[in-house]
Amino acid sequence: MVTLIILPFLIAKARRLAYARGFEAGKTFHDQTLSLQLKEAKQALDDQRAELLRTQQTGNVQLAAREASIAALKASISELEARIMSYTGLPVTKADYEKLINASSTMRLAQRTFQALKSQPEADRAAAQADSIDELAKRMHAQLRSTPDGTSTGEAAA
């Protein structure tokens, strides 16, 4: 009779113990599975980063090659424009015109500097030179404008 009374408690305890062991085994298995999945995901991420780095390096090399090609083409275009301008008999180029404009602005700066230093004769002389340079630049500009444009881009004419 005692056995019949204790037997349901023992069966319940054995069932709980078996459930706890099974639960722990399942949890361990699940943790191991997740650990493997995490390792695989990290490896895939590393592989993708390496591929991205290779692609980025390849893109940088291609970009540098294209930039070098573009620079070479621009240099060639500039040389050809200079040749065209020399064939037209025009003694000046747009680059010469731009240099004159820069020189004029430099003379205007010198004029303002001399005026700030209270040196009026030098300021007047700088203003006169700037005016002369401006007149020369205007004549060059008119000459460049009146010359037929032989280039396709129109960069040679002002």
CSV table of C-alpha atoms in Angstrom, one decimal:
chain,number,residue,atom,x,y,z
A,1,MET,CA,0.0,0.0,0.0
A,2,VAL,CA,2.9,2.3,0.8
A,3,THR,CA,4.3,1.5,-2.6
A,4,LEU,CA,1.1,2.5,-4.3
A,5,ILE,CA,1.0,5.8,-2.4
A,6,ILE,CA,4.7,6.7,-3.1
A,7,LEU,CA,4.7,5.4,-6.7
A,8,PRO,CA,2.8,8.4,-8.2
A,9,PHE,CA,5.2,10.8,-6.5
A,10,LEU,CA,8.2,8.9,-7.8
A,11,ILE,CA,6.7,8.8,-11.3
A,12,ALA,CA,6.0,12.5,-11.2
A,13,LYS,CA,9.5,13.2,-9.9
A,14,ALA,CA,11.1,11.0,-12.6
A,15,ARG,CA,9.0,12.7,-15.2
A,16,ARG,CA,10.0,16.2,-14.0
A,17,LEU,CA,13.7,15.1,-13.9
A,18,ALA,CA,13.4,13.6,-17.4
A,19,TYR,CA,11.7,16.7,-18.7
A,20,ALA,CA,14.4,19.0,-17.1
A,21,ARG,CA,17.2,16.8,-18.6
A,22,GLY,CA,15.5,16.8,-22.0
A,23,PHE,CA,15.0,20.6,-21.8
A,24,GLU,CA,18.7,21.1,-20.9
A,25,ALA,CA,19.8,18.8,-23.7
A,26,GLY,CA,17.5,20.7,-26.2
A,27,LYS,CA,18.8,24.0,-24.9
A,28,THR,CA,22.4,22.9,-25.3
A,29,PHE,CA,21.7,21.6,-28.8
A,30,HIS,CA,20.0,24.9,-29.7
A,31,ASP,CA,22.9,26.9,-28.3
A,32,GLN,CA,25.3,24.8,-30.4
A,33,THR,CA,23.3,25.3,-33.5
A,34,LEU,CA,23.1,29.1,-32.9
A,35,SER,CA,26.8,29.2,-32.3
A,36,LEU,CA,27.5,27.4,-35.6
A,37,GLN,CA,25.1,29.7,-37.4
A,38,LEU,CA,26.8,32.7,-35.9
A,39,LYS,CA,30.3,31.4,-36.9
A,40,GLU,CA,29.0,30.9,-40.5
A,41,ALA,CA,27.4,34.4,-40.5
A,42,LYS,CA,30.7,35.9,-39.3
A,43,GLN,CA,32.6,34.0,-42.0
A,44,ALA,CA,30.2,35.1,-44.6
A,45,LEU,CA,30.5,38.7,-43.4
A,46,ASP,CA,34.3,38.5,-43.5
A,47,ASP,CA,34.1,37.1,-47.0
A,48,GLN,CA,31.8,39.9,-48.2
A,49,ARG,CA,34.1,42.5,-46.6
A,50,ALA,CA,37.1,41.0,-48.4
A,51,GLU,CA,35.1,41.1,-51.6
A,52,LEU,CA,34.1,44.6,-51.0
A,53,LEU,CA,37.7,45.6,-50.4
A,54,ARG,CA,38.8,43.9,-53.6
A,55,THR,CA,36.0,45.6,-55.5
A,56,GLN,CA,36.9,49.0,-54.0
A,57,GLN,CA,40.6,48.6,-54.8
A,58,THR,CA,39.7,47.5,-58.4
A,59,GLY,CA,37.4,50.6,-58.7
A,60,ASN,CA,40.2,52.9,-57.3
A,61,VAL,CA,42.6,51.5,-59.9
A,62,GLN,CA,40.1,51.9,-62.7
A,63,LEU,CA,39.3,55.4,-61.5
A,64,ALA,CA,43.0,56.4,-61.4
A,65,ALA,CA,43.4,55.0,-64.9
A,66,ARG,CA,40.4,57.0,-66.2
A,67,GLU,CA,41.6,60.1,-64.5
A,68,ALA,CA,45.0,59.7,-66.1
A,69,SER,CA,43.4,59.1,-69.4
A,70,ILE,CA,41.2,62.2,-69.0
A,71,ALA,CA,44.3,64.3,-68.0
A,72,ALA,CA,46.1,63.0,-71.1
A,73,LEU,CA,43.2,63.8,-73.3
A,74,LYS,CA,42.9,67.3,-71.8
A,75,ALA,CA,46.6,67.9,-72.4
A,76,SER,CA,46.2,66.7,-76.0
A,77,ILE,CA,43.2,69.0,-76.5
A,78,SER,CA,45.1,72.0,-75.1
A,79,GLU,CA,48.0,71.2,-77.4
A,80,LEU,CA,45.7,70.9,-80.4
A,81,GLU,CA,44.0,74.1,-79.5
A,82,ALA,CA,47.3,75.9,-79.3
A,83,ARG,CA,48.2,74.5,-82.7
A,84,ILE,CA,44.9,75.6,-84.2
A,85,MET,CA,45.4,79.1,-82.8
A,86,SER,CA,49.0,79.2,-84.3
A,87,TYR,CA,47.6,78.1,-87.7
A,88,THR,CA,45.1,80.9,-87.7
A,89,GLY,CA,47.9,83.4,-87.4
A,90,LEU,CA,46.6,84.8,-84.1
A,91,PRO,CA,49.6,85.7,-81.9
A,92,VAL,CA,47.7,85.4,-78.6
A,93,THR,CA,45.6,82.8,-76.8
A,94,LYS,CA,42.9,82.8,-74.2
A,95,ALA,CA,45.5,81.9,-71.6
A,96,ASP,CA,47.4,85.1,-72.5
A,97,TYR,CA,44.2,87.1,-72.1
A,98,GLU,CA,43.6,85.5,-68.7
A,99,LYS,CA,47.1,86.3,-67.6
A,100,LEU,CA,46.6,89.9,-68.5
A,101,ILE,CA,43.4,90.0,-66.5
A,102,ASN,CA,45.2,88.5,-63.5
A,103,ALA,CA,48.0,91.0,-63.9
A,104,SER,CA,45.4,93.8,-64.0
A,105,SER,CA,43.8,92.6,-60.8
A,106,THR,CA,47.2,92.4,-59.2
A,107,MET,CA,47.9,96.0,-60.2
A,108,ARG,CA,44.6,97.1,-58.8
A,109,LEU,CA,45.5,95.4,-55.5
A,110,ALA,CA,48.8,97.2,-55.5
A,111,GLN,CA,46.9,100.5,-56.1
A,112,ARG,CA,44.7,99.9,-53.1
A,113,THR,CA,47.7,98.9,-51.0
A,114,PHE,CA,49.6,102.0,-51.9
A,115,GLN,CA,46.5,104.1,-51.1
A,116,ALA,CA,46.2,102.5,-47.7
A,117,LEU,CA,49.9,103.3,-47.1
A,118,LYS,CA,49.3,106.9,-48.1
A,119,SER,CA,51.6,106.7,-51.0
A,120,GLN,CA,49.6,108.5,-53.7
A,121,PRO,CA,52.2,108.7,-56.5
A,122,GLU,CA,52.8,105.0,-56.5
A,123,ALA,CA,49.0,104.3,-56.3
A,124,ASP,CA,48.4,106.6,-59.3
A,125,ARG,CA,51.2,104.8,-61.2
A,126,ALA,CA,49.7,101.4,-60.3
A,127,ALA,CA,46.3,102.6,-61.4
A,128,ALA,CA,47.7,103.9,-64.8
A,129,GLN,CA,49.4,100.5,-65.4
A,130,ALA,CA,46.3,98.6,-64.5
A,131,ASP,CA,44.3,100.8,-67.0
A,132,SER,CA,46.9,100.1,-69.7
A,133,ILE,CA,46.8,96.4,-69.0
A,134,ASP,CA,42.9,96.5,-69.1
A,135,GLU,CA,43.0,98.3,-72.5
A,136,LEU,CA,45.4,95.7,-73.8
A,137,ALA,CA,43.3,92.9,-72.5
A,138,LYS,CA,40.2,94.5,-74.2
A,139,ARG,CA,42.0,94.6,-77.5
A,140,MET,CA,43.1,91.0,-77.1
A,141,HIS,CA,39.6,90.0,-76.2
A,142,ALA,CA,38.2,91.7,-79.3
A,143,GLN,CA,40.8,90.0,-81.4
A,144,LEU,CA,40.0,86.6,-79.9
A,145,ARG,CA,36.3,87.1,-80.4
A,146,SER,CA,36.7,88.2,-84.0
A,147,THR,CA,38.8,85.1,-84.9
A,148,PRO,CA,36.7,82.2,-86.2
A,149,ASP,CA,36.5,79.5,-83.6
A,150,GLY,CA,38.1,76.4,-85.0
A,151,THR,CA,37.6,74.3,-81.8
A,152,SER,CA,34.6,72.3,-81.0
A,153,THR,CA,34.4,73.4,-77.4
A,154,GLY,CA,34.9,77.1,-77.9
A,155,GLU,CA,37.6,77.3,-75.1
A,156,ALA,CA,40.2,79.0,-77.2
A,157,ALA,CA,38.0,82.1,-77.8
A,158,ALA,CA,37.3,84.4,-74.9
